[in-house]
CSV table of C-alpha atoms and ligand atoms in Angstrom, one decimal:
chain,number,residue,atom,x,y,z
A,1,MET,CA,0.0,0.0,0.0
A,2,VAL,CA,1.3,3.4,-0.9
A,3,ARG,CA,1.3,5.8,2.1
A,4,ARG,CA,1.0,9.6,1.8
A,5,VAL,CA,3.6,11.3,4.0
A,6,SER,CA,4.8,14.9,4.8
A,7,VAL,CA,8.0,15.9,6.5
A,8,PHE,CA,8.1,19.1,8.5
A,9,GLY,CA,11.7,20.3,9.1
A,10,ALA,CA,12.9,18.1,6.1
A,11,THR,CA,16.2,20.0,5.7
A,12,GLY,CA,17.3,19.4,9.3
A,13,SER,CA,19.1,16.4,10.9
A,14,ILE,CA,15.9,14.4,11.8
A,15,GLY,CA,14.3,15.5,8.5
A,16,GLN,CA,17.2,14.3,6.4
A,17,SER,CA,17.3,10.9,8.2
A,18,THR,CA,13.6,10.5,7.6
A,19,LEU,CA,14.0,11.3,3.9
A,20,ASP,CA,16.9,8.8,3.8
A,21,LEU,CA,14.4,6.0,4.9
A,22,ILE,CA,11.7,7.2,2.5
A,23,ALA,CA,14.1,7.4,-0.4
A,24,ARG,CA,15.1,3.7,0.1
A,25,ALA,CA,11.5,2.6,-0.7
A,26,PRO,CA,10.2,5.2,-3.2
A,27,ASP,CA,7.4,3.0,-4.4
A,28,SER,CA,6.0,2.8,-0.9
A,29,TYR,CA,5.4,6.5,-0.3
A,30,GLU,CA,3.7,9.5,-2.0
A,31,VAL,CA,5.4,12.6,-0.6
A,32,VAL,CA,2.9,15.4,-0.2
A,33,ALA,CA,4.8,18.3,1.6
A,34,LEU,CA,8.4,18.9,2.5
A,35,THR,CA,9.2,22.0,4.6
A,36,GLY,CA,12.4,23.8,5.6
A,37,GLY,CA,13.6,27.2,6.7
A,38,GLN,CA,16.8,28.8,5.2
A,39,ASN,CA,18.2,25.8,3.3
A,40,ILE,CA,16.4,26.3,0.0
A,41,ALA,CA,18.9,24.3,-2.1
A,42,GLN,CA,18.4,21.2,0.0
A,43,LEU,CA,14.7,21.6,0.2
A,44,ALA,CA,14.3,22.0,-3.6
A,45,ARG,CA,16.7,19.1,-4.3
A,46,ASP,CA,14.8,16.7,-2.0
A,47,ALA,CA,11.3,17.9,-3.2
A,48,ILE,CA,12.3,17.2,-6.8
A,49,ALA,CA,14.0,13.9,-6.1
A,50,LEU,CA,11.0,12.6,-4.0
A,51,LYS,CA,8.4,14.2,-6.4
A,52,ALA,CA,6.7,16.1,-3.5
A,53,ASP,CA,3.4,18.0,-4.3
A,54,VAL,CA,4.7,21.1,-2.4
A,55,ALA,CA,7.8,22.5,-0.9
A,56,VAL,CA,7.4,25.1,1.8
A,57,THR,CA,10.0,27.5,3.3
A,58,ALA,CA,9.0,29.1,6.6
A,59,ASP,CA,10.7,32.3,5.5
A,60,GLU,CA,8.4,34.4,3.2
A,61,ALA,CA,11.5,36.3,1.9
A,62,LEU,CA,12.7,33.1,0.4
A,63,LEU,CA,9.7,32.4,-1.9
A,64,ALA,CA,11.4,33.7,-5.0
A,65,PRO,CA,14.6,31.6,-4.7
A,66,LEU,CA,12.5,28.6,-3.9
A,67,GLN,CA,10.3,29.1,-7.0
A,68,GLU,CA,13.5,29.5,-9.0
A,69,ALA,CA,15.0,26.3,-7.7
A,70,LEU,CA,11.8,24.4,-8.4
A,71,ALA,CA,11.1,25.9,-11.8
A,72,GLY,CA,10.0,23.4,-14.4
A,73,SER,CA,9.9,20.5,-11.8
A,74,GLY,CA,6.2,20.4,-11.2
A,75,VAL,CA,6.7,20.9,-7.5
A,76,GLU,CA,4.6,23.7,-6.1
A,77,ALA,CA,6.5,26.4,-4.0
A,78,ALA,CA,5.1,28.2,-1.0
A,79,ALA,CA,6.4,30.3,1.9
A,80,GLY,CA,5.5,31.7,5.3
A,81,ARG,CA,3.7,30.6,8.4
A,82,SER,CA,0.3,30.3,6.8
A,83,ALA,CA,1.8,28.2,4.0
A,84,LEU,CA,3.3,25.8,6.6
A,85,LEU,CA,-0.2,25.5,8.3
A,86,GLU,CA,-1.9,24.9,4.9
A,87,ALA,CA,0.7,22.2,4.1
A,88,ALA,CA,-0.1,20.6,7.5
A,89,GLN,CA,-3.8,20.5,6.6
A,90,ARG,CA,-3.2,18.4,3.4
A,91,PRO,CA,-4.5,14.9,4.1
A,92,VAL,CA,-1.8,12.4,4.6
A,93,ASP,CA,-1.3,9.2,6.5
A,94,TRP,CA,1.9,10.2,8.4
A,95,VAL,CA,3.6,13.4,9.2
A,96,MET,CA,7.1,13.9,10.6
A,97,SER,CA,7.2,16.9,13.1
A,98,ALA,CA,10.9,17.8,13.0
A,99,ILE,CA,10.9,21.6,12.9
A,100,VAL,CA,13.2,22.9,15.7
A,101,GLY,CA,11.8,25.1,18.5
A,102,ALA,CA,8.4,26.5,19.3
A,103,ALA,CA,7.6,27.0,15.6
A,104,GLY,CA,7.0,23.2,15.4
A,105,LEU,CA,3.9,23.3,17.6
A,106,GLU,CA,1.2,24.7,15.3
A,107,PRO,CA,1.9,22.6,12.2
A,108,GLY,CA,1.8,19.5,14.5
A,109,LEU,CA,-1.6,20.6,15.9
A,110,GLU,CA,-3.0,21.2,12.4
A,111,ALA,CA,-1.8,17.8,11.3
A,112,LEU,CA,-3.5,16.2,14.3
A,113,LYS,CA,-6.8,18.1,13.6
A,114,HIS,CA,-6.7,16.6,10.2
A,115,GLY,CA,-6.4,13.1,11.6
A,116,SER,CA,-2.8,12.4,10.5
A,117,THR,CA,-0.5,10.2,12.5
A,118,LEU,CA,2.1,12.5,13.9
A,119,ALA,CA,5.7,11.2,14.4
A,120,LEU,CA,6.9,13.7,17.0
A,121,ALA,CA,10.6,14.7,17.2
A,122,ASN,CA,10.0,18.4,18.1
A,123,LYS,CA,10.6,18.4,21.8
A,124,GLU,CA,9.0,21.8,22.5
A,125,SER,CA,5.5,20.7,21.5
A,126,LEU,CA,5.1,18.3,24.4
A,127,VAL,CA,7.1,20.5,26.9
A,128,THR,CA,5.2,23.7,26.2
A,129,ALA,CA,1.8,22.4,25.3
A,130,GLY,CA,1.6,18.7,26.2
A,131,GLY,CA,-2.0,18.9,27.4
A,132,LEU,CA,-3.1,20.7,24.3
A,133,LEU,CA,-1.3,18.3,21.9
A,134,MET,CA,-2.6,15.2,23.6
A,135,SER,CA,-6.2,16.4,23.9
A,136,THR,CA,-6.1,17.5,20.2
A,137,ALA,CA,-5.0,14.0,19.2
A,138,ARG,CA,-7.8,12.4,21.3
A,139,GLN,CA,-10.4,14.8,20.0
A,140,HIS,CA,-9.6,14.1,16.4
A,141,GLY,CA,-8.8,10.4,16.7
A,142,ALA,CA,-5.3,11.0,15.6
A,143,ARG,CA,-2.2,9.2,16.9
A,144,ILE,CA,1.1,10.6,18.1
A,145,LEU,CA,4.2,8.4,17.8
A,146,PRO,CA,7.4,9.4,19.7
A,147,VAL,CA,10.6,9.9,17.7
A,148,ASP,CA,13.1,11.0,20.4
A,149,SER,CA,15.2,7.9,21.1
A,150,GLU,CA,14.3,7.8,24.8
A,151,HIS,CA,10.6,8.0,24.2
A,152,SER,CA,10.6,5.6,21.3
A,153,ALA,CA,12.5,3.2,23.7
A,154,VAL,CA,9.8,3.6,26.4
A,155,PHE,CA,7.0,3.2,23.8
A,156,GLN,CA,8.7,0.0,22.6
A,157,ALA,CA,9.1,-1.3,26.2
A,158,LEU,CA,5.4,-0.7,26.8
A,159,VAL,CA,4.2,-2.8,23.8
A,160,GLY,CA,1.5,-5.2,25.0
A,161,GLU,CA,1.8,-4.0,28.6
A,162,ASP,CA,-0.7,-2.4,30.9
A,163,ILE,CA,0.5,1.2,31.8
A,164,SER,CA,-1.1,0.9,35.2
A,165,THR,CA,1.4,-1.9,36.1
A,166,VAL,CA,4.4,0.5,35.5
A,167,GLU,CA,6.3,1.3,38.6
A,168,ARG,CA,9.0,3.4,37.1
A,169,VAL,CA,10.4,4.8,33.9
A,170,ILE,CA,14.1,5.2,33.7
A,171,ILE,CA,15.4,7.7,31.2
A,172,THR,CA,19.1,7.4,30.5
A,173,ALA,CA,21.5,10.3,30.0
A,174,SER,CA,25.0,10.3,28.6
A,175,GLY,CA,26.1,12.9,31.1
A,176,GLY,CA,27.3,15.3,28.4
A,177,ALA,CA,30.6,17.0,27.9
A,178,PHE,CA,31.4,17.6,31.5
A,179,ARG,CA,30.3,14.4,33.2
A,180,ASP,CA,33.9,13.7,34.3
A,181,TRP,CA,34.9,17.2,35.2
A,182,PRO,CA,35.4,18.1,38.9
A,183,LEU,CA,32.4,20.1,40.0
A,184,GLU,CA,34.3,23.2,41.0
A,185,ARG,CA,35.6,23.5,37.4
A,186,LEU,CA,32.2,23.7,35.8
A,187,ALA,CA,31.8,27.4,36.5
A,188,GLU,CA,34.7,28.0,34.0
A,189,ALA,CA,33.4,25.7,31.3
A,190,THR,CA,33.6,27.5,27.9
A,191,VAL,CA,31.1,27.6,25.0
A,192,ALA,CA,33.6,25.7,22.9
A,193,ALA,CA,34.0,22.9,25.5
A,194,ALA,CA,30.3,22.6,26.1
A,195,SER,CA,29.7,22.2,22.3
A,196,THR,CA,31.4,18.8,22.0
A,197,HIS,CA,29.3,15.8,22.8
A,198,PRO,CA,31.0,12.5,23.9
A,199,ASN,CA,28.7,10.2,21.9
A,200,TRP,CA,26.3,12.0,19.5
A,201,ASP,CA,27.1,14.3,16.6
A,202,MET,CA,24.4,17.0,17.0
A,203,GLY,CA,24.0,20.7,16.6
A,204,GLN,CA,25.6,23.2,19.1
A,205,ARG,CA,22.4,24.1,21.0
A,206,ILE,CA,21.3,20.5,21.8
A,207,THR,CA,24.9,19.6,22.6
A,208,ILE,CA,25.2,22.3,25.2
A,209,ASP,CA,21.7,21.3,26.4
A,210,SER,CA,23.2,17.8,27.0
A,211,ALA,CA,26.1,19.2,29.0
A,212,THR,CA,23.6,21.0,31.3
A,213,MET,CA,21.0,18.2,31.0
A,214,PHE,CA,18.4,20.8,30.1
A,215,ASN,CA,17.9,18.4,27.1
A,216,LYS,CA,17.2,15.5,29.5
A,217,ALA,CA,15.0,17.8,31.6
A,218,MET,CA,12.9,18.4,28.5
A,219,GLU,CA,12.7,14.6,27.9
A,220,LEU,CA,11.5,13.9,31.4
A,221,ILE,CA,8.7,16.4,30.9
A,222,GLU,CA,7.9,14.9,27.5
A,223,THR,CA,7.8,11.4,29.2
A,224,HIS,CA,5.3,12.7,31.8
A,225,GLU,CA,3.1,14.4,29.2
A,226,PHE,CA,3.2,11.6,26.6
A,227,PHE,CA,2.8,8.5,28.7
A,228,ASP,CA,0.8,10.2,31.5
A,229,VAL,CA,3.3,8.9,34.1
A,230,SER,CA,3.6,10.9,37.4
A,231,ALA,CA,6.8,12.7,38.1
A,232,ASP,CA,7.6,10.5,41.1
A,233,LYS,CA,7.8,7.4,38.8
A,234,ILE,CA,10.3,9.1,36.4
A,235,GLU,CA,14.0,8.5,37.1
A,236,THR,CA,17.2,9.7,35.3
A,237,LEU,CA,20.3,7.5,35.2
A,238,VAL,CA,23.6,8.4,33.8
A,239,HIS,CA,24.7,5.8,31.2
A,240,PRO,CA,27.8,7.1,29.5
A,241,GLN,CA,27.6,4.7,26.5
A,242,SER,CA,24.1,5.9,25.6
A,243,LEU,CA,23.2,2.5,24.2
A,244,ILE,CA,20.3,1.7,26.6
A,245,HIS,CA,17.9,4.6,25.8
A,246,ALA,CA,15.3,3.9,28.5
A,247,MET,CA,14.0,1.2,30.8
A,248,VAL,CA,10.5,0.5,32.0
A,249,GLY,CA,10.1,-1.1,35.4
A,250,TYR,CA,6.9,-3.1,36.2
A,251,GLN,CA,5.3,-4.0,39.5
A,252,ASP,CA,6.6,-7.6,39.3
A,253,GLY,CA,10.1,-6.2,39.4
A,254,ALA,CA,10.9,-6.8,35.7
A,255,LEU,CA,12.8,-4.1,33.8
A,256,MET,CA,12.4,-3.8,30.1
A,257,ALA,CA,15.4,-2.0,28.6
A,258,HIS,CA,15.6,-0.8,25.1
A,259,VAL,CA,19.1,-1.1,23.6
A,260,GLY,CA,20.0,0.4,20.2
A,261,PRO,CA,22.8,2.0,18.2
A,262,HIS,CA,23.4,5.8,18.1
A,263,ASP,CA,21.4,6.3,15.0
A,264,MET,CA,18.2,8.3,14.9
A,265,ARG,CA,17.0,6.3,11.9
A,266,HIS,CA,16.1,3.5,14.4
A,267,ALA,CA,13.5,5.6,16.3
A,268,ILE,CA,12.4,7.3,13.1
A,269,GLY,CA,12.0,4.0,11.3
A,270,TYR,CA,10.1,2.5,14.2
A,271,ALA,CA,7.6,5.4,14.0
A,272,LEU,CA,7.5,5.2,10.2
A,273,HIS,CA,6.6,1.5,10.1
A,274,TRP,CA,4.7,1.2,13.4
A,275,PRO,CA,3.2,-1.2,14.3
A,276,ALA,CA,5.4,-3.3,12.1
A,277,ARG,CA,9.1,-3.7,12.5
A,278,ALA,CA,10.7,-3.2,9.1
A,279,HIS,CA,14.3,-3.9,8.1
A,280,LEU,CA,16.4,-0.8,9.0
A,281,PRO,CA,19.9,0.2,7.7
A,282,VAL,CA,21.4,0.7,11.2
A,283,GLU,CA,24.4,-0.9,12.9
A,284,ARG,CA,23.8,-4.2,14.7
A,285,LEU,CA,25.3,-4.0,18.2
A,286,ASP,CA,28.0,-6.5,19.2
A,287,PHE,CA,27.7,-7.0,23.0
A,288,ALA,CA,31.0,-8.9,23.2
A,289,LYS,CA,32.7,-5.9,21.7
A,290,ILE,CA,30.8,-3.4,23.9
A,291,GLY,CA,32.0,-5.5,27.0
A,292,GLN,CA,30.1,-3.6,29.7
A,293,PHE,CA,27.5,-1.0,30.4
A,294,GLU,CA,28.3,1.7,32.9
A,295,PHE,CA,25.7,3.5,35.1
A,296,ARG,CA,26.0,6.4,37.6
A,297,ASP,CA,23.5,8.2,39.8
A,298,ILE,CA,22.5,11.7,38.9
A,299,GLU,CA,24.5,14.3,40.8
A,300,HIS,CA,22.0,17.1,41.3
A,301,ALA,CA,24.7,19.7,42.0
A,302,ARG,CA,26.1,19.0,38.6
A,303,TYR,CA,22.8,18.8,36.8
A,304,PRO,CA,20.2,21.1,38.6
A,305,ALA,CA,18.0,21.0,35.4
A,306,ILE,CA,16.8,17.5,36.5
A,307,ARG,CA,15.4,18.8,39.8
A,308,MET,CA,13.8,21.7,37.9
A,309,ALA,CA,12.1,19.3,35.5
A,310,HIS,CA,10.5,17.5,38.4
A,311,ASP,CA,9.4,20.9,39.7
A,312,VAL,CA,7.8,21.7,36.3
A,313,MET,CA,6.0,18.4,36.1
A,314,GLU,CA,4.6,18.8,39.6
A,315,ARG,CA,3.4,22.4,38.9
A,316,GLY,CA,1.9,21.4,35.5
A,317,GLY,CA,-0.2,24.0,33.5
A,318,LEU,CA,2.0,26.4,31.6
A,319,ALA,CA,5.1,25.8,33.7
A,320,GLY,CA,6.6,23.9,30.8
A,321,ALA,CA,6.2,26.8,28.4
A,322,VAL,CA,7.9,29.2,30.9
A,323,PHE,CA,10.7,26.6,31.5
A,324,ASN,CA,11.3,26.2,27.8
A,325,ALA,CA,11.4,29.9,27.2
A,326,ALA,CA,13.8,30.6,30.1
A,327,LYS,CA,16.1,27.8,29.1
A,328,GLU,CA,16.2,29.1,25.5
A,329,VAL,CA,17.2,32.5,26.7
A,330,ALA,CA,19.7,31.1,29.1
A,331,LEU,CA,21.3,29.2,26.2
A,332,ASP,CA,21.4,32.3,24.0
A,333,VAL,CA,23.1,34.4,26.7
A,334,PHE,CA,25.6,31.6,27.5
A,335,ILE,CA,26.5,31.2,23.8
A,336,SER,CA,27.0,35.0,23.5
A,337,GLU,CA,29.2,34.7,26.7
A,338,GLN,CA,27.1,37.1,28.8
A,339,ILE,CA,26.7,34.4,31.6
A,340,GLY,CA,28.8,31.4,32.7
A,341,PHE,CA,27.9,27.7,32.2
A,342,MET,CA,26.4,27.1,35.7
A,343,GLN,CA,24.6,30.4,35.6
A,344,MET,CA,22.2,29.0,33.0
A,345,ALA,CA,20.5,27.0,35.7
A,346,VAL,CA,20.5,29.9,38.1
A,347,LEU,CA,18.7,32.0,35.4
A,348,VAL,CA,16.1,29.4,34.6
A,349,GLU,CA,15.3,28.7,38.3
A,350,GLY,CA,15.1,32.5,38.9
A,351,VAL,CA,12.4,32.8,36.1
A,352,LEU,CA,10.4,29.8,37.5
A,353,ASP,CA,10.5,31.2,41.0
A,354,ARG,CA,9.5,34.7,39.9
A,355,LEU,CA,6.8,33.7,37.5
A,356,LEU,CA,5.0,30.7,38.7
A,357,PRO,CA,3.8,30.9,42.3
A,358,ASP,CA,1.0,33.4,42.0
A,359,SER,CA,1.0,34.2,38.4
A,360,GLY,CA,-2.1,32.3,37.3
A,361,LEU,CA,0.0,30.5,34.7
A,362,ILE,CA,-0.6,27.1,36.3
A,363,ASP,CA,-4.4,27.4,36.3
A,364,ALA,CA,-4.7,29.2,32.9
A,365,THR,CA,-6.4,27.2,30.1
A,366,MET,CA,-4.0,25.3,28.0
A,367,SER,CA,-4.7,27.1,24.7
A,368,LEU,CA,-2.4,28.1,21.9
A,369,ASP,CA,-2.7,31.8,22.9
A,370,ASN,CA,-1.9,31.1,26.5
A,371,VAL,CA,1.1,29.0,25.6
A,372,ARG,CA,2.4,31.9,23.4
A,373,ALA,CA,1.8,34.4,26.2
A,374,ALA,CA,3.6,32.2,28.7
A,375,ASP,CA,6.5,31.8,26.3
A,376,HIS,CA,6.7,35.6,25.8
A,377,ILE,CA,6.6,36.4,29.5
A,378,GLY,CA,9.2,33.7,30.2
A,379,ARG,CA,11.6,35.2,27.6
A,380,THR,CA,11.0,38.7,28.8
A,381,VAL,CA,11.7,37.9,32.5
A,382,ALA,CA,14.7,35.7,31.5
A,383,LEU,CA,16.3,38.6,29.6
A,384,GLU,CA,15.7,41.0,32.5
A,385,LEU,CA,17.2,38.6,35.0
A,386,ALA,CA,20.2,37.8,32.6
A,387,ALA,CA,21.1,41.4,32.7
A,388,THR,CA,21.4,41.3,36.5
A,389,ILE,CA,23.5,38.1,36.8
B,401,NDP,P1,17.8,21.0,12.9
B,401,NDP,O1,18.2,22.3,13.4
B,401,NDP,O2,18.9,20.1,12.3
B,401,NDP,O3,16.6,21.1,11.8
B,401,NDP,C1,15.5,22.0,12.1
B,401,NDP,C2,14.6,22.0,10.9
B,401,NDP,O4,13.6,23.0,11.2
B,401,NDP,C3,15.2,22.4,9.6
B,401,NDP,O5,14.5,21.9,8.6
B,401,NDP,C4,15.0,24.0,9.6
B,401,NDP,O6,15.1,24.5,8.3
B,401,NDP,C5,13.6,24.1,10.2
B,401,NDP,N1,13.4,25.3,10.9
B,401,NDP,C6,14.2,26.1,11.6
B,401,NDP,N2,13.6,27.2,12.1
B,401,NDP,C7,12.3,27.1,11.6
B,401,NDP,C8,11.1,27.9,11.8
B,401,NDP,N3,11.1,29.0,12.5
B,401,NDP,N4,10.0,27.6,11.1
B,401,NDP,C9,9.9,26.4,10.4
B,401,NDP,N5,11.0,25.6,10.2
B,401,NDP,C10,12.2,25.9,10.8
B,401,NDP,O7,17.1,20.2,14.1
B,401,NDP,P2,17.0,18.6,14.4
B,401,NDP,O8,16.6,17.9,13.1
B,401,NDP,O9,18.3,18.2,15.1
B,401,NDP,O10,15.9,18.6,15.4
B,401,NDP,C11,14.5,18.8,15.1
B,401,NDP,C12,13.6,18.6,16.4
B,401,NDP,O11,13.8,17.3,16.8
B,401,NDP,C13,14.1,19.5,17.5
B,401,NDP,O12,13.0,19.9,18.3
B,401,NDP,C14,15.0,18.6,18.3
B,401,NDP,O13,15.1,18.9,19.7
B,401,NDP,C15,14.3,17.2,18.1
B,401,NDP,N6,15.2,16.1,18.2
B,401,NDP,C16,16.4,16.0,17.5
B,401,NDP,C17,17.2,14.9,17.7
B,401,NDP,C18,18.5,14.8,16.9
B,401,NDP,O14,19.2,13.8,17.1
B,401,NDP,N7,18.8,15.7,16.1
B,401,NDP,C19,16.9,13.8,18.6
B,401,NDP,C20,15.6,13.9,19.2
B,401,NDP,C21,14.8,15.0,19.0
B,401,NDP,P3,16.5,25.0,7.7
B,401,NDP,O15,17.6,24.1,8.2
B,401,NDP,O16,16.2,24.9,6.2
B,401,NDP,O17,16.7,26.5,8.1
């Protein structure tokens, strides 16, 4: 059966891995929409190669270059936010949500409203608006499949099980660039040092978010929102090899661990073929060569983001939107060398403390407008606080 698919964020790392899998079986897919941002050449090349119906750039100013790159190909060109939303409304069986940042939320919601299965890589959607995303899916009978490797691992460890028998969900973390540094040296960690990941080859922002564990904090909140598991059942474990992506512990004491290579095509492929398991072009692990798995407890003094994630899960409401906004600003001002490495956590915590207790943000309705407002307030307060650190 030929499946109609769209890929949002097609020019990015996850998008390109998704297109790699689609391109290996061209007769199995009809590509409807591919979207990108600044990388017009890549977007046009892929849209032509995969015979997409439409290619959309989020940047309106890039419509003319996109039209030029697609001239004579038969692929429609479109640009801007409304074009992205229109593309998300086109009926398809499966949509990859791999736009980076808060811009990924709305196209995902539109796809769910039109009943498409949403393969969700965009972390911000669940962190900032988990309740809205999950209720939109329920209301429209649409399905969300996780793509982040940890959530795909939990999802796979839950197959055939009753969620009410789950005692704990353990999300593993590599520990990031500074896991072996003495604590007292962390304050001097530079942007260049924080931008090198021990296991994964990723962009600068997510690599720094791994060193602080703000990335892991986002994943804990995603776990809570997606699987509806309470914060007290979600644990974080440092596992430097990053081969076990997550474990699910059941009330009979059994632990189901998901082990897989460092290749996002595994989780993407699982979501693409779900509920089937298709052949995937990823490395087969050799346990004899790996030798041993190492685990360490989380040191909260090294990774204050983990404690903050639990705080956010317990507060609920729009706390996730404020948290995400504050951590984005903290990262911006760290990269521009206005604040030090450990001050990112101080800044985010300062925003949460100042904004959440009596702000009404916890009880506010989970609507797109309120998520945007919480994001705006979070960023504004974070910038104010950054200037005083
Ligand atoms: P990239 O930065 O590599 O790609 C982001 C994509 O979004 C690109 O197609 C980019 O276009 C597009 N884009 C950027 N800004 C906008 C905007 N304002 N509006 C619309 N499109 C935009 O990110 P990744 O592929 O690494 O990650 C995508 C999402 O998946 C993120 O939320 C990330 O946290 C999550 N994720 C990533 C993992 C990974 O291993 N990379 C693992 C798990 C989750 P262009 O490049 O053309 O400008």
